[in-house]
Amino acid sequence: MADTTVPVTGGGLQTIDGVPLKKQLARATRQSKLRALMLVAPLGIFVLVSFIYPIVLTLTRSVHSPVFGAAFHRTAEALQSWDGKDLPSEPVWEAFVADMKEARANRTIGKAATRFNYDVPGTRSLFTRTARKIRKVKEGPYKEAVLEINKKWGDPQLWGYIKQNTAPYTAGFYLNALDRKYDYTGKIERQPEVRQIYVPLFWRTLLLSSLVMASCIILGFPVAYLLAHLPLRISNLLMILVLLPFWTSLLVRTTSWIALLQTQGVINDFLVWVGIISDQQRLQMMFNATGTVIAMTHILLPFMILPLYSVMKTIQPSYVRAARSLGATQWTAFWRVYVPQTLPGVGAGSILVFILAIGYYITPALVGGQSGQLISNLIAYHMQKSLNWGLAAALSTILLFGVLGLYWLYNRLVGVDNMKLG
Amino acid sequence: MAEQANGSTRSDIHVRFESVQKSYDGEILVVKDLNLDIAKGEFLTMLGPSGSGKTTCLMMLAGFEPATNGEIFLADRPINRVPPHKRGIGMVFQNYALFPHMSVEENLAFPLEVRKIPKGEIAAKVRRALEMVELPAFGRRRPAQLSGGQQQRVAVARALVFEPELVLMDEPLGALDKQLREQMQYEIKHIHENLGVTVVYVTHDQSEALTMSNRIAVFNDGVIQQLSTPGELYEEPLNSFVAQFIGENNRINGTVRGLENGICKVELDSGDLVEAIPINVAGAGENTMLSLRPERVEINPDPASLPNIIPGRVEELIYLGDHIRTRLTVAGHEDFIVKVPNKLGHQILQEGENATIGWATQDCRALDRP
Ligand SMILES: Nc1ncnc2c1ncn2[C@@H]1O[C@H](COP(=O)(O)OP(=O)(O)OP(=O)(O)O)[C@@H](O)[C@H]1O
Ligand SMILES: [Mg+2]
């Protein structure tokens, strides 16, 4: 020992050759590190291209919106010196007319108008119609000419919004996603009551996901316990039943839930037939939040059962026996000795189910009706229908960081290294 | 202790197995007609090969397995229907079964908490228990942060902290290395002597059983083969299984020719006629296995000094310092071992040399031939 490493006064050990031990160690392990890097390189590149890059793109798209600014670049420049109180001065109007003409010529007016319409609803046609007639405006005074075409341009607030929208980077999508917006002076204010939809939807998503997670724990725990403690032959059979949902198509499963739970479905028919409820009182269990929770619990249950099962499998019966021999009743032994040892499995299952649930899309779309829609359904709507990709990106980003935040919280409270997936 | 156990009155008996039978599957009896009395304060070891039913007996006593038939008494009270947590039996498991999510202190406090003992008292008892196993500074650690030997001590402390009168230990030292095992044997023995608890100890290590126990119950095939003090077990095995299982044993097969005055004449398979003490033989004509301990046999003795002298051939000599282990062929058995003490002027033998071996009649026991 003493002759291979020599302690140095300044702290840190050295090898016999006088090289700091840390440095020598790094040198010695560099080769194997390099080899490891080579081995993960293909997967790394794949993840980079198919996962990291789209996320970066999403992040960018949620703040970057150059369409309007590009189409009205002259106006943007002219508006620099505008005080924002009265209507802009003549040079702005001149620039505006020039931009309009160009935008119409190269067909960017439609996109720019759509973009503007996100912030100031109902203005799309104002832009397109004005663009159609702007051809006739040959010379000044431009202000009067434009107002001639449509006197809505005489509203100073509108010009406030135009100035805002010419900036290529904006927090507008995020504000929108949080039910807020800029007013024409650039101050942040709440959306009017009727247009506040996203924040309640985020809360609902959290609530329904928590409900799904809770029902998965309640339903999954006993099943996992049985699986881990029944004789092998029976538990294998049970395991097949647990895994069965994995092997059937999501659509088939969801459709069968519809058949079971809808107002004219099997369960309601049965309840009416037995006489528990009358024909008028049929329960509404489908196409609402209840339907979403039921169907999603069923679909996500295996993600709770499997980690729980694998943790329970490793808990030796001697722990509970020891507790019993030490004087604990069956319940105390279960609650104070068995359950705490299953917590890593509960944690792993919960976080799996919760994260899957929070981004679930197909099932709520099929069985959720109005009240069972989750945030991802709205993201999909903005991706596919309204084509407001900036807003979709902002919503997705909030969702992503929400999940990361929850994961961080979980790590702080429970510790991810305590989590066991199997 | 043995005398005490044998001549004990009923009130001295702490544990009694009465005609206990156990089957897990309804086809095989794992424990066959077990009758066993364990005295108060006794250290009784169940010793036997793997699968002989030792753990099963312990589990029935602790209440984790029901006896299929028969009754177990704890201080004269039948306990077949008493659930485990009401039996008040301390237990040390082979894998220790320390609760991994609790600190050492919490582990020790557990049996006291479930007994609703006041907080202050618990702390004092836990501290005393930790001092008893010489781990006073380890209370805040988790079991995973302890060495095997330390975990073992905590397990012992936990089984004793609620002051049970009976403690069961199922191969508690099985996972430790030899040196630590010997140290822990001593410590467990010490604790037993200090506290005066009754200990039922399971092991398949015979030296452990011999050094620790007041009495040993040798199990085989679900039956107690012999229940004796360690000395008796080694010196006076009652059947061939015990003779073979405990210590080193030489066996010579033969046939009983005559039986009189407590001595039987045996004709060996080689034709030699020798004398032995009849233990487990009924009469003339019966097959027998003679049992001879290696240290009780002499090589090339004075012909007049010993009644039994037969020829053999030296096959192998192994020098072991204090004695020379000598392997011979005797009466057709190639694995006849004699320990020749390394004392002044002992015999110098050569491999391949012919020699005679001799023994005193009382050192040779005629047992059943398996
Ligand atoms: N839970 C069980 N179900 C069925 N058979 C069992 C069960 N436990 C033990 N056995 C059988 O009972 C017999 C005795 O087992 P036991 O565990 O009592 O042996 P042991 O003497 O403790 O052995 P070891 O020294 O290996 O621990 C064995 O043949 C075993 O296969
Ligand atoms: Mg055992």
CSV table of C-alpha atoms and ligand atoms in Angstrom, one decimal, chain B residues 51 54-56 94 170-171 202 204, ligand 2:
chain,number,residue,atom,x,y,z
B,51,GLY,CA,-34.9,-32.4,4.3
B,54,LYS,CA,-36.1,-29.9,11.3
B,55,THR,CA,-37.5,-26.6,10.0
B,56,THR,CA,-40.9,-28.1,9.8
B,94,GLN,CA,-31.7,-18.2,8.7
B,170,ASP,CA,-33.2,-21.9,12.5
B,171,GLU,CA,-29.7,-22.2,11.2
B,202,VAL,CA,-31.6,-26.0,14.3
B,204,HIS,CA,-26.9,-29.4,10.2
C,2,MG,MG,-34.4,-26.0,7.3
